[in-house]
Coordinates of C-alpha atoms in Angstrom, one line a residue:
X1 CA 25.1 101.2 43.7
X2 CA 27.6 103.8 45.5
X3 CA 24.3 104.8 47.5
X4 CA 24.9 101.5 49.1
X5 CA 28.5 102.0 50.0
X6 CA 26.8 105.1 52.0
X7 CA 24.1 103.0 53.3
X8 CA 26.7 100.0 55.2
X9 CA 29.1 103.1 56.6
X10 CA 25.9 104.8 58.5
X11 CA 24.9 101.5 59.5
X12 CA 28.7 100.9 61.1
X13 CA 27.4 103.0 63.5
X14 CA 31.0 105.3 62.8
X15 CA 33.5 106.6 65.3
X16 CA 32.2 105.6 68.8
X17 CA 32.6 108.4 71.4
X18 CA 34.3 107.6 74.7
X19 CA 31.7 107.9 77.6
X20 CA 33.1 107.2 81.4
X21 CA 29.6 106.5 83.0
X22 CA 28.8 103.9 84.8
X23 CA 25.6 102.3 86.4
X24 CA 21.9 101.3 85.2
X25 CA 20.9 104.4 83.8
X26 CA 23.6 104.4 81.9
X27 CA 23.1 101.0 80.4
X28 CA 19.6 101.5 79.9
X29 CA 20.5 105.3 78.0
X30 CA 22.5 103.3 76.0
X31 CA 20.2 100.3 75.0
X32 CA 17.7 103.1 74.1
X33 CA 20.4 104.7 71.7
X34 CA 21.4 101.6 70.2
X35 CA 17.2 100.9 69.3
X36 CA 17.1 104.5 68.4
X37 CA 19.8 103.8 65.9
X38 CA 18.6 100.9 64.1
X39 CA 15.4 102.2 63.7
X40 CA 17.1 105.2 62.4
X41 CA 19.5 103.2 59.7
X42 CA 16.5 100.8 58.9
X43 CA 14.8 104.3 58.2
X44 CA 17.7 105.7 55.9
X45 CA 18.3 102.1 54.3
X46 CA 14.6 102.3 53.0
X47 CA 15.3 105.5 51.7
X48 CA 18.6 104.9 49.9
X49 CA 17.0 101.3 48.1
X50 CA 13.5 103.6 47.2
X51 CA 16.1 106.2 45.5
X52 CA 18.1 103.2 43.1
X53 CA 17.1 103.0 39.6
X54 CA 17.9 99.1 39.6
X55 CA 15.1 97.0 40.7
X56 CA 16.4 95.7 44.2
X57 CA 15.2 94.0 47.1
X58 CA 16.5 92.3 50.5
X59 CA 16.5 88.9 51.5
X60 CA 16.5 87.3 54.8
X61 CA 18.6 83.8 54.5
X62 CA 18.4 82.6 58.0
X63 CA 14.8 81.9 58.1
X64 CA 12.8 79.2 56.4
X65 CA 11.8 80.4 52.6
X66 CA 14.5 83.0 52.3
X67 CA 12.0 85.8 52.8
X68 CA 11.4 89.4 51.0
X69 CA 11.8 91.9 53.6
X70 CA 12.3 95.0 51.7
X71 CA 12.2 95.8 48.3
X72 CA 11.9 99.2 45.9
X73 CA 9.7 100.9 43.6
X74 CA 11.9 100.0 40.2
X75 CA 11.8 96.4 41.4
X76 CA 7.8 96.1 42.3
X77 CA 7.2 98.1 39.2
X78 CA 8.8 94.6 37.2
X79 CA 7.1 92.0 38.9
X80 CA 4.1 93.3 39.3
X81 CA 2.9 92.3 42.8
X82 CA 3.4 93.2 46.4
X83 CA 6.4 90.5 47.2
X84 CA 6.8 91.5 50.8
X85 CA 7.5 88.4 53.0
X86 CA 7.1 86.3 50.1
X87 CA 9.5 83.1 49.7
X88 CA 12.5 84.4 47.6
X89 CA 12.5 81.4 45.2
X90 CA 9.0 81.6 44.3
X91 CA 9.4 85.1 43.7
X92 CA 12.6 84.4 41.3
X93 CA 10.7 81.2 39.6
X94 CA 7.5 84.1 38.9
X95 CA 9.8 86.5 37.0
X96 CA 12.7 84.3 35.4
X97 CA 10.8 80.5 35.1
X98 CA 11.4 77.5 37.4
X99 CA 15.3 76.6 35.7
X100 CA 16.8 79.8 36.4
X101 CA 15.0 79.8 39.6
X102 CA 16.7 76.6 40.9
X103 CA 20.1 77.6 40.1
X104 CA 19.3 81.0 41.2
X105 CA 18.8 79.1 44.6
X106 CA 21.4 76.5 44.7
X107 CA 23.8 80.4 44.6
X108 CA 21.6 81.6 47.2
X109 CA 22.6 78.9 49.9
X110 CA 25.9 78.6 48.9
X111 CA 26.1 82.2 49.9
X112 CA 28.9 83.8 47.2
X113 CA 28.5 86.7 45.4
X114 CA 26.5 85.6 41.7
X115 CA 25.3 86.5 38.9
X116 CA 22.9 85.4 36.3
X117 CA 22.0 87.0 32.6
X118 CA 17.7 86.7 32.8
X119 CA 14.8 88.1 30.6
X120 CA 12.3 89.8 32.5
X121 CA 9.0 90.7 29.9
X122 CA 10.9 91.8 27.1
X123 CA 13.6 93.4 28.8
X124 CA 17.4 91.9 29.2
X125 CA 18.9 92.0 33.3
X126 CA 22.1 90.7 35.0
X127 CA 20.6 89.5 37.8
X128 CA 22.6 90.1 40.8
X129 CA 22.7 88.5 44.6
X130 CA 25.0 89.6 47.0
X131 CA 25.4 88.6 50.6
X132 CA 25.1 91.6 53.5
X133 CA 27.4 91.4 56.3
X134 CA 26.1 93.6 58.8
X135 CA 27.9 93.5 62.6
X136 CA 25.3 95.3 63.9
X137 CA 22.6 92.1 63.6
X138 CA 24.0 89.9 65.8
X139 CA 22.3 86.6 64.1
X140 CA 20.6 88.5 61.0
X141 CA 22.2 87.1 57.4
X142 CA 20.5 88.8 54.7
X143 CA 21.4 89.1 50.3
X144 CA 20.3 91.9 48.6
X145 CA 19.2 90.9 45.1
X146 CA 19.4 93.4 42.0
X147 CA 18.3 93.6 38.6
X148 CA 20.9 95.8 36.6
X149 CA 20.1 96.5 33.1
X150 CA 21.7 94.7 30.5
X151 CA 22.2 97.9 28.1
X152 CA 24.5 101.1 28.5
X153 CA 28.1 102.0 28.0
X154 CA 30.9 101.1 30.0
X155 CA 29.0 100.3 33.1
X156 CA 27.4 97.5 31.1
X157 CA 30.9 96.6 29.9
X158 CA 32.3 96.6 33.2
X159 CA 29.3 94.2 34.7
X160 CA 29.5 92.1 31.4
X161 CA 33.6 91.3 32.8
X162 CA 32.3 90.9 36.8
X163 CA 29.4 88.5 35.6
X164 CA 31.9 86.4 33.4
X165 CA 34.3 86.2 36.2
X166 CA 31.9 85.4 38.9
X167 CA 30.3 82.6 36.1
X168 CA 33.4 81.3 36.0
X169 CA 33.8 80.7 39.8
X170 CA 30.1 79.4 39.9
X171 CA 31.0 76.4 36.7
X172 CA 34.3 75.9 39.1
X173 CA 32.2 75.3 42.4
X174 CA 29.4 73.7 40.3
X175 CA 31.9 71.1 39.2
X176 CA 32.9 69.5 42.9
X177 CA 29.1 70.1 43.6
X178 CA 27.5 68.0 40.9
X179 CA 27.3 64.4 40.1
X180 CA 28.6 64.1 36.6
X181 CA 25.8 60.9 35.3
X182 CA 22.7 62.7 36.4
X183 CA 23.7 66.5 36.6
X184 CA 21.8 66.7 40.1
X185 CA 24.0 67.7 43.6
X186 CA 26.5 64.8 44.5
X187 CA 26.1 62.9 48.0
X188 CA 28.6 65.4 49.6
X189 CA 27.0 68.7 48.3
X190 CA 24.0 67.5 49.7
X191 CA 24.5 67.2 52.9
X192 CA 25.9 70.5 53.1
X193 CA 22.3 72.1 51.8
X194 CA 20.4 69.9 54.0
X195 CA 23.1 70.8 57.5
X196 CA 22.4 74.3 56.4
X197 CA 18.8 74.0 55.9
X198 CA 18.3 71.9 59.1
X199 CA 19.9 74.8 61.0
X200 CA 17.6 77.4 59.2
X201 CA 14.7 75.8 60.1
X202 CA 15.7 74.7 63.7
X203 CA 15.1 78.2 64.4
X204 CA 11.3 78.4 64.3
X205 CA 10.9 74.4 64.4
X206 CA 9.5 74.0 60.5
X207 CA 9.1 70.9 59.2
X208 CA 12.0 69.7 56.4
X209 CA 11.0 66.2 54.3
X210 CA 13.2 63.8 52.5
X211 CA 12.0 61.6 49.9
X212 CA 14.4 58.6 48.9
X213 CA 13.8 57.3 45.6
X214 CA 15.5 53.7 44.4
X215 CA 15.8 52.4 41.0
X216 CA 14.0 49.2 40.7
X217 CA 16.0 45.9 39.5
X218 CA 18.5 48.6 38.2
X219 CA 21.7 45.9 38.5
X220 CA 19.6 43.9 36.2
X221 CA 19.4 47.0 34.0
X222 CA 22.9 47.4 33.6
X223 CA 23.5 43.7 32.9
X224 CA 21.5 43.8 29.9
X225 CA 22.4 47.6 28.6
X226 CA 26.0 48.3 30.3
X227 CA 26.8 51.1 31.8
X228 CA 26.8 54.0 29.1
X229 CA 22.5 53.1 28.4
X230 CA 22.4 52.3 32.7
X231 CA 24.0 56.1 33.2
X232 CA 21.8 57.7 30.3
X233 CA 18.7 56.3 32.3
X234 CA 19.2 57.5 35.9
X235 CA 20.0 61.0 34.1
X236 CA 16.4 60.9 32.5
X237 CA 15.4 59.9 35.9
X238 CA 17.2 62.5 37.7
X239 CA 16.1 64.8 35.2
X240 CA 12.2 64.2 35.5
X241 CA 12.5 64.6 39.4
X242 CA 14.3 67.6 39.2
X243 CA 11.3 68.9 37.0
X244 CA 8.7 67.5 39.3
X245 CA 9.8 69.7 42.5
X246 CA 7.3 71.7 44.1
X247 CA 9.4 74.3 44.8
X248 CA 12.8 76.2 43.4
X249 CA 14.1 75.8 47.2
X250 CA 13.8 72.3 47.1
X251 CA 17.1 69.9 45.9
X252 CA 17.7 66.6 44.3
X253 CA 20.6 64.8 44.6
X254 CA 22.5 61.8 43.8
X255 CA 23.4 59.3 46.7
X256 CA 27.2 57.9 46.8
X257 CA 27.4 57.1 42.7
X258 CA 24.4 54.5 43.1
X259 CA 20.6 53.7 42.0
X260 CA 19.4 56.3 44.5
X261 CA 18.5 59.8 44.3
X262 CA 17.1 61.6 47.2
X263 CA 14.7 65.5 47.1
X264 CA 15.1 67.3 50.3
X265 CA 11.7 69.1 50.0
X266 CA 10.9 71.9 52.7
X267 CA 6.9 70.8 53.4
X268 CA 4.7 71.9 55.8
X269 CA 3.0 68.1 55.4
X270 CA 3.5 65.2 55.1
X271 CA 0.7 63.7 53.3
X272 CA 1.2 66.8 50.6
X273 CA 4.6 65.3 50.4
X274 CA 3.6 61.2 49.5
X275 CA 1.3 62.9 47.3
X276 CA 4.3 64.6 45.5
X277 CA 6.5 61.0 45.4
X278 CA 3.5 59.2 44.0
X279 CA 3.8 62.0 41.4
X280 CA 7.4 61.4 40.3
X281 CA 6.7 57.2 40.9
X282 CA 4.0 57.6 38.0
X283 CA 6.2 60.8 36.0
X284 CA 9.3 57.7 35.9
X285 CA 7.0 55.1 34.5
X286 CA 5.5 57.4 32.0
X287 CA 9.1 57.3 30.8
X288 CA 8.7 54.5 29.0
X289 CA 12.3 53.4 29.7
X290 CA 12.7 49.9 28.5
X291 CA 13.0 47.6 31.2
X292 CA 12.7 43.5 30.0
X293 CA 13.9 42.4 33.8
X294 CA 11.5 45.1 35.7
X295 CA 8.8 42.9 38.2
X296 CA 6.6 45.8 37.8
X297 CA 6.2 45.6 34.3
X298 CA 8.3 46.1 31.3
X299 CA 9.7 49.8 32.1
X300 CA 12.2 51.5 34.7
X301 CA 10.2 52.0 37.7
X302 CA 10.9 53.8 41.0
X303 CA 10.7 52.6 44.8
X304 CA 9.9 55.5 47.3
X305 CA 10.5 56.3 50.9
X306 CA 9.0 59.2 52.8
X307 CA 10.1 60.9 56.0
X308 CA 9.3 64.1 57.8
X309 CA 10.4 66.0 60.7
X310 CA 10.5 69.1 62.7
X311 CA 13.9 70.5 63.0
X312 CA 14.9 71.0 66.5
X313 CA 13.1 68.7 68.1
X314 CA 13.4 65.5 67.1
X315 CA 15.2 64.1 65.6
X316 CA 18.6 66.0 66.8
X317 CA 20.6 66.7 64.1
X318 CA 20.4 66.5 60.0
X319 CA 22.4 64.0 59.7
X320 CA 20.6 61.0 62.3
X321 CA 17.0 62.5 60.4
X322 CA 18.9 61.3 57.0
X323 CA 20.4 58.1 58.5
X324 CA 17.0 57.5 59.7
X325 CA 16.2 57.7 56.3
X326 CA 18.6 55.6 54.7
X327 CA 17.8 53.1 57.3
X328 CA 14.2 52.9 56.3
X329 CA 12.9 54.4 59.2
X330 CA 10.7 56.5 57.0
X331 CA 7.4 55.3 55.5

């Protein structure tokens, strides 16, 4: 990766020379150098990432979907497609499966350096990501994602150490992150993805869901069983929504230690979306988790509330569109 190293310095822009005009032309001569100088570093970047022998490519993380915007021979000769513009996740849950591509994504937005041992075909990788801090983009926040290979000699050895370090600050993080019962994102963790998402999308005004899911009769539940058989359920629960996401972008979460868990689901309808929590409202029941006190029969059942809306314009912030929520506001 020292090609990279190369790669930020030229795009530093280097020494700046002192130039004592003044006047229109002037600013206009330099706008025109400054365009003439990202187009030339975009040009050398693309060069530099076609040259690596690790599969490689470049994501943007302030749009909606976490979009492909460059990637490299080695890396399209592994997955097989054309990826360009593509939404990162989907492109992760194609080559590694839809596990590793959820916790692939919950690093992604948490925006640390990570790393993750994958199989791709029959072929072992450290899969890297790695945010990009360029002060030439102004607003731009991009990760460049790498697939190093998981045999060699002491450069293996050295990347076996980083990834076990950097796994070991991920379990730390993870640990304040998830609810211990269920294994989903805790209350507070949550609203961190969902602040950051919301400001994401506000950008180009796309549409963010959140479905609220309630255990039904679940105090009754825990008066027969007791707690232990009461915490094993909403983990099965938890569990089955987490598989039912449509996406590896899209989060489920625990709400404050109680018979709630909530998916922040980033839709582009809303129908498509009740579609999805009638899904996980049958997926529950086909539990079978024993219920004698359920009014909907004799197994755990869930209650659901939808609600959809277009960042940046109404409502005005994440946290009145979840209130709204919690208010039952939504449908």
């Amino acid at each position: 990766m020292h090609y990279a190293k190369v790669c930020w310095r030229v795009m530093s822009g280097g020494p700046r020379r002192r130039n004592c005009s003044t006047g229109r032309s002037h600013r206009n001569s330099s706008w025109t150098h400054k365009q003439d100088m990202k187009a030339i570093n975009r040009k050398i970047l693309e060069q530099v990432i076609a040259a690596s022998v690790e599969p490689l490519m470049i994501v943007r993380v302030d749009h909606t979907d976490w979009p492909v915007v460059l990637t490299n021979p080695a890396f399209d000769a592994i997955s097989g497609h054309d990826r360009l513009q593509q939404p990162f996740a989907d492109v992760i849950e194609a080559l590694v499966g839809r596990e590793m591509a959820l916790e692939v994504s919950n690093s992604m937005r948490s925006q640390q350096e990570s790393s993750f041992a994958v199989e791709v075909g029959s072929r072992e990788y450290l899969l890297g990501l790695k945010p990009l801090h360029l002060p030439t983009e102004d607003t731009a926040s991009f990760c460049v994602v790498f697939w190093r290979d998981g045999a060699g000699s002491a450069i293996a050895a050295d990347s076996d150490s980083h990834h076990a370090l950097l796994t070991a600050k991920r379990k730390i993080r993870d640990l304040t992150r998830e609810d211990p019962v269920t294994g989903l994102l805790n209350e507070h963790a949550f609203r961190d993805v969902l602040e950051h998402d919301w400001a994401v999308a506000s950008r180009d005004n796309s549409t963010l869901a959140l479905v609220l899911f309630t255990l039904d009769e679940f105090d009754a539940y825990v008066d027969v069983f007791g707690k232990h058989a009461s915490d094993s359920c909403l983990r099965r629960v938890g569990q089955a929504i987490r598989r039912c996401l449509r996406r590896a972008s899209d989060v489920t979460a625990r709400l404050d230690k109680g018979a709630q868990l909530i998916v922040l689901s980033h839709a582009s309808d809303e129908e498509g979306v009740r579609e999805f929590a009638a899904r996980i409202s049958t997926a529950v029941r086909e539990l079978g988790l024993y219920h004698p006190r359920s009014a909907g029969g004799r197994f755990v059942t869930v209650s659901h509330r939808v609600s959809a809306a277009t960042a940046g314009v109404k409502p005005d912030s994440a946290e009145e569109f979840l209130q709204g929520l919690l208010a039952g506001d939504g449908g």
